[in-house]
Coordinates of C-alpha atoms in Angstrom, one line a residue:
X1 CA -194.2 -85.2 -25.6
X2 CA -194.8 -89.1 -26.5
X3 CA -196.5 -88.0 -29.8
X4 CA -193.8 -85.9 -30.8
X5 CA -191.0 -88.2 -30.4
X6 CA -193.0 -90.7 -32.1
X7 CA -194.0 -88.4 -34.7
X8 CA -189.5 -87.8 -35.1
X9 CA -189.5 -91.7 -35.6
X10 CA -192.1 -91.7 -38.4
X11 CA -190.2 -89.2 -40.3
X12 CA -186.9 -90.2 -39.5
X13 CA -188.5 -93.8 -41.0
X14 CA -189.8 -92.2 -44.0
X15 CA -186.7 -90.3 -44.7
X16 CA -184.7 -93.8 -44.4
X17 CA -186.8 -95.3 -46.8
X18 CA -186.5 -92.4 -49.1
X19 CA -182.8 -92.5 -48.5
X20 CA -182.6 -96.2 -49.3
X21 CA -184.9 -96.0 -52.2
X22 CA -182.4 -92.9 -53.6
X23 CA -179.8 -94.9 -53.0
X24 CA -181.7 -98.3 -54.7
X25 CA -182.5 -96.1 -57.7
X26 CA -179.0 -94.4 -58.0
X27 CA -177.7 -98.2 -57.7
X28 CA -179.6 -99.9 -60.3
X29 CA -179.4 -96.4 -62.8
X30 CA -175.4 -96.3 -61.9
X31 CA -175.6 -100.5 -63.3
X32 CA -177.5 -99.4 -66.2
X33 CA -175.1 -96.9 -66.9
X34 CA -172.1 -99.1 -66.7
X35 CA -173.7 -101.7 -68.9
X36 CA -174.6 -99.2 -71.5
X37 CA -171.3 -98.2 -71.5
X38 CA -169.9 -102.2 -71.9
X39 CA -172.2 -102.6 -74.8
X40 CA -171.4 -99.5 -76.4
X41 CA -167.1 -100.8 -76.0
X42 CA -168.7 -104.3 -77.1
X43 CA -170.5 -103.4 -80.5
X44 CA -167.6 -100.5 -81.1
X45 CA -164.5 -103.3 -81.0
X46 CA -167.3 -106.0 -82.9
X47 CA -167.3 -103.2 -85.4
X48 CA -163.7 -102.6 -85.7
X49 CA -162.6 -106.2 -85.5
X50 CA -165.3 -106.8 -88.6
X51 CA -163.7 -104.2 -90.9
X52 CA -160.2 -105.7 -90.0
X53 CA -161.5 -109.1 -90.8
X54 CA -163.0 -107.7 -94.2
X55 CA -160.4 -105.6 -95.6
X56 CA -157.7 -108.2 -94.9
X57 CA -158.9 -111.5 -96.2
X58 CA -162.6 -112.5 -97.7
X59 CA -165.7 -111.0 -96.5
X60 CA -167.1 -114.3 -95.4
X61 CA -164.6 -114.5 -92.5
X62 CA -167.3 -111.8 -91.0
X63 CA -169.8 -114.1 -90.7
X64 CA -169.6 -115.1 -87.1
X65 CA -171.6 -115.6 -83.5
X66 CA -169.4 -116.2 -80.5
X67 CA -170.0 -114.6 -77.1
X68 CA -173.1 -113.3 -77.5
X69 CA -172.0 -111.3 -80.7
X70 CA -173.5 -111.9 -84.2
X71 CA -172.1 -110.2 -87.2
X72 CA -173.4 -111.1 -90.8
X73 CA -172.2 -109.4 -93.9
X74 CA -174.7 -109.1 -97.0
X75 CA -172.4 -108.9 -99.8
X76 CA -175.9 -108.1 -102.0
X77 CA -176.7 -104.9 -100.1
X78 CA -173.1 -104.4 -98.7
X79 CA -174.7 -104.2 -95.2
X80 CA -173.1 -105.0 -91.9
X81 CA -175.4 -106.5 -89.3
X82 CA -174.1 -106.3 -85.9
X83 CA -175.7 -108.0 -82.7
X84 CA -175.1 -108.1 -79.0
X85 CA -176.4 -109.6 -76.3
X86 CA -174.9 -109.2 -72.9
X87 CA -174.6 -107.6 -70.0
X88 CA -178.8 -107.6 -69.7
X89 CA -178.7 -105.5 -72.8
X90 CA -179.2 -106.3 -76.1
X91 CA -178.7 -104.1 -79.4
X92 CA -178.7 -104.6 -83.0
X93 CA -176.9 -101.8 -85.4
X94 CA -176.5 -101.8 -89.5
X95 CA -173.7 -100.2 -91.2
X96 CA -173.7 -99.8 -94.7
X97 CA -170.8 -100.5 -96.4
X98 CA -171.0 -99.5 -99.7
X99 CA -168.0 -99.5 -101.7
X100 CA -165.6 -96.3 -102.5
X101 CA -163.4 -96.5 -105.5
X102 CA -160.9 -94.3 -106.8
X103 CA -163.1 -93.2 -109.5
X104 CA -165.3 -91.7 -106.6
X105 CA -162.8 -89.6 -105.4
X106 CA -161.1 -86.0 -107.4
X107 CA -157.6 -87.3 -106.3
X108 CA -157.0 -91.2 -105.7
X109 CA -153.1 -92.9 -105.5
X110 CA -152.0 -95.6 -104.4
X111 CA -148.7 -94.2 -103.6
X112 CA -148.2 -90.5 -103.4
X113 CA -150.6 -87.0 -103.4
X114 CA -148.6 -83.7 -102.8
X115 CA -151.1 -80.9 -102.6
X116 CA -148.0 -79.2 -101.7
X117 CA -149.7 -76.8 -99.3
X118 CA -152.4 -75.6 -102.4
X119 CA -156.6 -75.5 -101.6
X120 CA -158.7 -77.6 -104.1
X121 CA -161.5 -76.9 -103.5
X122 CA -162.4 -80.3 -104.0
X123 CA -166.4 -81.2 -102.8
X124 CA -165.7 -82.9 -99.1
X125 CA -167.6 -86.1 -100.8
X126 CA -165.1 -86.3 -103.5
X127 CA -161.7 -85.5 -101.2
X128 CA -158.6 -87.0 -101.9
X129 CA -158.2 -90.7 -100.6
X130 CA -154.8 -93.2 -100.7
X131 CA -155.6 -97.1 -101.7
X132 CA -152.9 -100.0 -101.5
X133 CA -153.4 -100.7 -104.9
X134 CA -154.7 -99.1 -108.3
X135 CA -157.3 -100.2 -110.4
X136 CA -155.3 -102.5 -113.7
X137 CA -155.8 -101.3 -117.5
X138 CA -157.6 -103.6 -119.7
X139 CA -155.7 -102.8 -122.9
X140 CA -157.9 -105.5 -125.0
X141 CA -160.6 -103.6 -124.0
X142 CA -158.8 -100.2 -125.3
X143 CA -157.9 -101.7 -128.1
X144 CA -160.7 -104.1 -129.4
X145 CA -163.2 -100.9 -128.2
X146 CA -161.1 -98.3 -130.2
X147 CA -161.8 -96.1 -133.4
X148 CA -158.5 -96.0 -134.2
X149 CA -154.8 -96.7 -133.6
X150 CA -152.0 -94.1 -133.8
X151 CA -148.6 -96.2 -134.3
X152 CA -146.5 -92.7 -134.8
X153 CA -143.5 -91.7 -132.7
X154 CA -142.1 -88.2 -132.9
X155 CA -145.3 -86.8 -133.8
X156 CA -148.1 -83.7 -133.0
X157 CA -151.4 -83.8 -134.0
X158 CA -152.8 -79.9 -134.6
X159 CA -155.7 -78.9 -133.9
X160 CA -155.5 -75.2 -134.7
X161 CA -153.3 -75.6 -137.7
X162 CA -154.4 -75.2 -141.5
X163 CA -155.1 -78.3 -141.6
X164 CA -157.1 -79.3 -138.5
X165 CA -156.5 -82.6 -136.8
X166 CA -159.3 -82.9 -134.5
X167 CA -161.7 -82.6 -138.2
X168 CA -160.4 -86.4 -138.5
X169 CA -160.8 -87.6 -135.1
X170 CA -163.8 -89.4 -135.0
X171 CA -165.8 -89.9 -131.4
X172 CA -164.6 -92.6 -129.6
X173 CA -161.4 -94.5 -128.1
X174 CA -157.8 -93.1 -130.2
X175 CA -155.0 -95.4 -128.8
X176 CA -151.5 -93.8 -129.0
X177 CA -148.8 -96.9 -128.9
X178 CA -145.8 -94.3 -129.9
X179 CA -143.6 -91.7 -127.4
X180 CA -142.9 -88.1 -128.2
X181 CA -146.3 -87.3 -129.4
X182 CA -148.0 -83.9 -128.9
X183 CA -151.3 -82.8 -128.9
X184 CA -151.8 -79.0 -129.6
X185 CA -154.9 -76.9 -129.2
X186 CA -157.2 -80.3 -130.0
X187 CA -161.3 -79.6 -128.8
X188 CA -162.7 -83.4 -128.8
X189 CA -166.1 -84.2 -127.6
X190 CA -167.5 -87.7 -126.6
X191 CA -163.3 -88.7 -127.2
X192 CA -161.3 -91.3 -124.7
X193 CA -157.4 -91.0 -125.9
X194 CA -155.1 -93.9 -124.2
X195 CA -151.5 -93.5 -124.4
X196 CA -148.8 -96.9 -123.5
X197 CA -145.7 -94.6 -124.6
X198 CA -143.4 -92.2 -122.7
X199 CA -143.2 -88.2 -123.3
X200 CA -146.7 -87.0 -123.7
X201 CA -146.9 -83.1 -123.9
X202 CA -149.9 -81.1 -124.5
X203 CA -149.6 -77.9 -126.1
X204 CA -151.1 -75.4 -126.7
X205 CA -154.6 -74.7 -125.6
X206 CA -156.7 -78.2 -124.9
X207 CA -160.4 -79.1 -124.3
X208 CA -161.1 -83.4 -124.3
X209 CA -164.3 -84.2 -123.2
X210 CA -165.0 -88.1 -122.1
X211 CA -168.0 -89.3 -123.4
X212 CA -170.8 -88.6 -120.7
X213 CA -172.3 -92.3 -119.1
X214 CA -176.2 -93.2 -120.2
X215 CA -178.3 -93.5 -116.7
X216 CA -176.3 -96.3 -114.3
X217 CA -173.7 -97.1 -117.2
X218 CA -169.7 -97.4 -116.2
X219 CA -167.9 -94.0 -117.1
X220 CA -165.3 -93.5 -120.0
X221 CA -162.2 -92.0 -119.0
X222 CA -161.1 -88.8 -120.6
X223 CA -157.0 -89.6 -120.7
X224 CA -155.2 -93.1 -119.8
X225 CA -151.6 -93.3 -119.5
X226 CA -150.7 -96.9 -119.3
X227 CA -146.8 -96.3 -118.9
X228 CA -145.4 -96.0 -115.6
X229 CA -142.5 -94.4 -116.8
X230 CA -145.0 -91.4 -118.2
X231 CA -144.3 -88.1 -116.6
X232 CA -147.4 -86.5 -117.7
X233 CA -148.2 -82.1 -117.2
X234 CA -151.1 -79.7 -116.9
X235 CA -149.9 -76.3 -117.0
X236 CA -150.7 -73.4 -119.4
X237 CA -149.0 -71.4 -122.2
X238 CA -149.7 -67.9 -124.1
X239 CA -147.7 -64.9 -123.2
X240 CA -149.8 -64.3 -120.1
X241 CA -150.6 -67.5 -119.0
X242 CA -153.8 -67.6 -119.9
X243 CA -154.0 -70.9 -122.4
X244 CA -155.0 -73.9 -120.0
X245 CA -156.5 -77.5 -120.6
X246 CA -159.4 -78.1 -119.8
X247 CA -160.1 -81.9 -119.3
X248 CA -163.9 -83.4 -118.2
X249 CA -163.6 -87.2 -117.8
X250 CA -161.3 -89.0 -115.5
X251 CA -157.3 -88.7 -116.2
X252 CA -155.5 -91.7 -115.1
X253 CA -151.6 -92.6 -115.1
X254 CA -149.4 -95.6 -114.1
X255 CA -147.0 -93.1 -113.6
X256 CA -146.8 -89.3 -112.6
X257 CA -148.9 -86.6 -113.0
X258 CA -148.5 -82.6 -112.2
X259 CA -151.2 -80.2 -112.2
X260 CA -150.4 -76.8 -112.3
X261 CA -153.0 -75.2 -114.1
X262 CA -156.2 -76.0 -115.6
X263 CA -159.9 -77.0 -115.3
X264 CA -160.5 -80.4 -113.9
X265 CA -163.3 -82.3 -113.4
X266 CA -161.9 -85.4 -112.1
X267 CA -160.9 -87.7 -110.6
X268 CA -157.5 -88.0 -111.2
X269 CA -156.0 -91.3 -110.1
X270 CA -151.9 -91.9 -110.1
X271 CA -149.0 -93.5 -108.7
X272 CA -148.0 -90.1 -108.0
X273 CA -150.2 -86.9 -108.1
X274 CA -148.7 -83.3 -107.4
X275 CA -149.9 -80.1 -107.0
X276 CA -147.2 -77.6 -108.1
X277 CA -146.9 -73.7 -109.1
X278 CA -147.2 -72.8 -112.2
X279 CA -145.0 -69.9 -114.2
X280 CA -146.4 -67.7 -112.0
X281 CA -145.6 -69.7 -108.8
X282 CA -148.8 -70.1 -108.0
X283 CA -151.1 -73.5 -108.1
X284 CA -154.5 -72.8 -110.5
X285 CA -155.9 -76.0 -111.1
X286 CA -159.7 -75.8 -110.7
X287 CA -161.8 -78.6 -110.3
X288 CA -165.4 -78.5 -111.6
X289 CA -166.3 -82.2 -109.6
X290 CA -169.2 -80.8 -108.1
X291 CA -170.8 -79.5 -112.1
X292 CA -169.8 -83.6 -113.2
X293 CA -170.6 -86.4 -111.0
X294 CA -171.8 -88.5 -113.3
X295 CA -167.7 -88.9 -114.1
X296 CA -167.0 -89.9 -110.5
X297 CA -168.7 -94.1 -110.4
X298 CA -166.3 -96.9 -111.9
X299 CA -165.4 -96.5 -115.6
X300 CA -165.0 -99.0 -118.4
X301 CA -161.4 -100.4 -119.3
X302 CA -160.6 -101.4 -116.0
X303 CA -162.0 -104.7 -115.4
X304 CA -165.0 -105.3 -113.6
X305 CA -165.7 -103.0 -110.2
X306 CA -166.0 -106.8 -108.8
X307 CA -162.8 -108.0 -109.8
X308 CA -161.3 -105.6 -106.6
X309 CA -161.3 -106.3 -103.2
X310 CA -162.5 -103.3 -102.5
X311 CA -161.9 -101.7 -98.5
X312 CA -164.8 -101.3 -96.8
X313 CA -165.5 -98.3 -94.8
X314 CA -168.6 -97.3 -92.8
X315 CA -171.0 -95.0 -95.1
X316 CA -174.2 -94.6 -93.4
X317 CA -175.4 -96.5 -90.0
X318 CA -178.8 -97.3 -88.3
X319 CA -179.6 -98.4 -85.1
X320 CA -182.5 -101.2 -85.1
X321 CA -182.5 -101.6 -81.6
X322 CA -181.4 -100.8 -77.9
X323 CA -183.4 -101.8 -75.3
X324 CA -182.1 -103.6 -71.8
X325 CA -183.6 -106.7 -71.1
X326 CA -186.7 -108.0 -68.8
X327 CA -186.1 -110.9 -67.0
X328 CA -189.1 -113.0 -65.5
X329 CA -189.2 -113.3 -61.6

């Protein structure tokens, strides 16, 4: 009888000591926990405050270590290095930051894009994007750059006419300084036409290809539209709708733009982009982006890519390190 109530003691011992161990283990995982979670709020609202900090006044305001929380900015590499060490943990995380332009996106405004219910299409790399600014025309560079200067008002150039226009356009940059021009049924390869004038109109059947970049060189835009008065139009002509423009190279406008149909390949940056139905009240604007990125990096004519503040948004992101911490007894 003795043994067996002693025997009820050693396991009711054992079983304590289990119990308490559980209990030790479920403690110390339950702190583990927690702290995971404080670092994980921790780096998060480092990360967020560092973006703020960077897309609202210069990038070396994210250069700081308070708190237990380094953050260092390589404007070289466009990393972000973020560091913390509390709460008996310590992680390091990098973000790449790489810059996105408008020129890297199909449709980029910095004030207004009405799909107007219509599907793109558009490659989910390239999608549509607002900025708080848009990228300033270097009309020197137009200018200085071009083969020639058209001075005409009240005027069409022909390409499908007796005598064909496009025979005398030579590759290059045309600028247009006049208003009421049209351009009807012009093919031009290797061709960048810049317009400062109002009441553009393209007639006709149209096919303008922008010059195609060498390697890692800046683009050439296929159209520039300089007036911010400019209502600019893609649509299509013929008795059954079937004569559409088809533009490869970058359109931009300090004004509006409305695409109703036609080939793109983009991007298309505007004040105001819109997506509208056509003479058959339907939208067919196709975008080829996917068949010509080497059209969506930053193109020439519109400064440096350095001259912007650019806003930095989180590409690609690596953890270094997440480990807790082991203190000496």
């Amino acid at each position: 009888m003795l043994v067996a109530v002693l025997m009820i003691f050693v396991v009711f011992s054992f079983t304590g000591v289990a119990v308490l161990n559980v209990s030790y283990i479920s403690s110390v995982s339950s702190a583990e926990t927690v702290n995971n979670i404080k670092l994980q709020y921790a780096m998060e609202s480092s990360v967020n405050e560092s973006l703020w900090r960077m897309n609202n006044g210069p990038d070396s305001l994210i250069n700081v270590e308070a708190d237990g929380i380094t953050t260092l900015f390589d404007p070289v590499l466009n990393v972000l290095s973020v560091k913390v060490d509390k709460f008996q943990m310590e992680t390091e995380i990098l973000l790449d930051l790489s810059e996105d332009t408008h020129f890297d996106r199909a449709l980029a405004s910095d004030e207004t894009i009405n799909t107007n219910g219509y599907e793109t299409d558009i490659d989910d790399e390239n999608r549509s994007r607002f900025f708080t600014f848009l990228p300033e025309v270097d009309l020197d560079y137009f200018t200085d750059n071009a083969v020639a200067i058209h001075t005409e008002s009240f005027h069409r150039w022909d390409g499908g006419g007796k005598h064909k226009d496009d025979e005398d356009f030579a590759d290059g940059i045309h600028v247009f300084t006049g208003s009421f021009l049209e351009i009807k049924n012009m093919t031009l390869s290797n061709h960048t036409l810049v317009f400062t004038g109002r009441y553009i109109l393209f007639k006709d059947r149209n096919n303008i290809d922008a010059p195609i970049p060498v390697d890692s060189a800046d683009a050439m835009p296929a159209l520039v539209f300089t007036n911010p008065d400019n209502f600019f139009e893609i649509d299509a002509e013929g008795k059954h709708y079937e004569k559409e423009d088809v533009i490869n190279g970058a359109i931009y406008t300090a004004g509006t733009i409305i695409l109703k149909k036609g080939q793109l390949s983009g991007p298309v940056v505007g004040n105001s982009i819109s997506l509208q139905a056509g003479e058959d009240f339907q939208n067919h604007i196709d975008f080829k982006d996917t068949e010509h990125p080497h059209h969506y990096r930053w193109h020439k004519g519109f400064k440096g890519k350095k001259h912007y503040d650019w806003p930095k948004q989180i590409g690609r992101w690596k953890t270094k390190s997440w480990k807790k911490k082991h203190h000496k007894a």
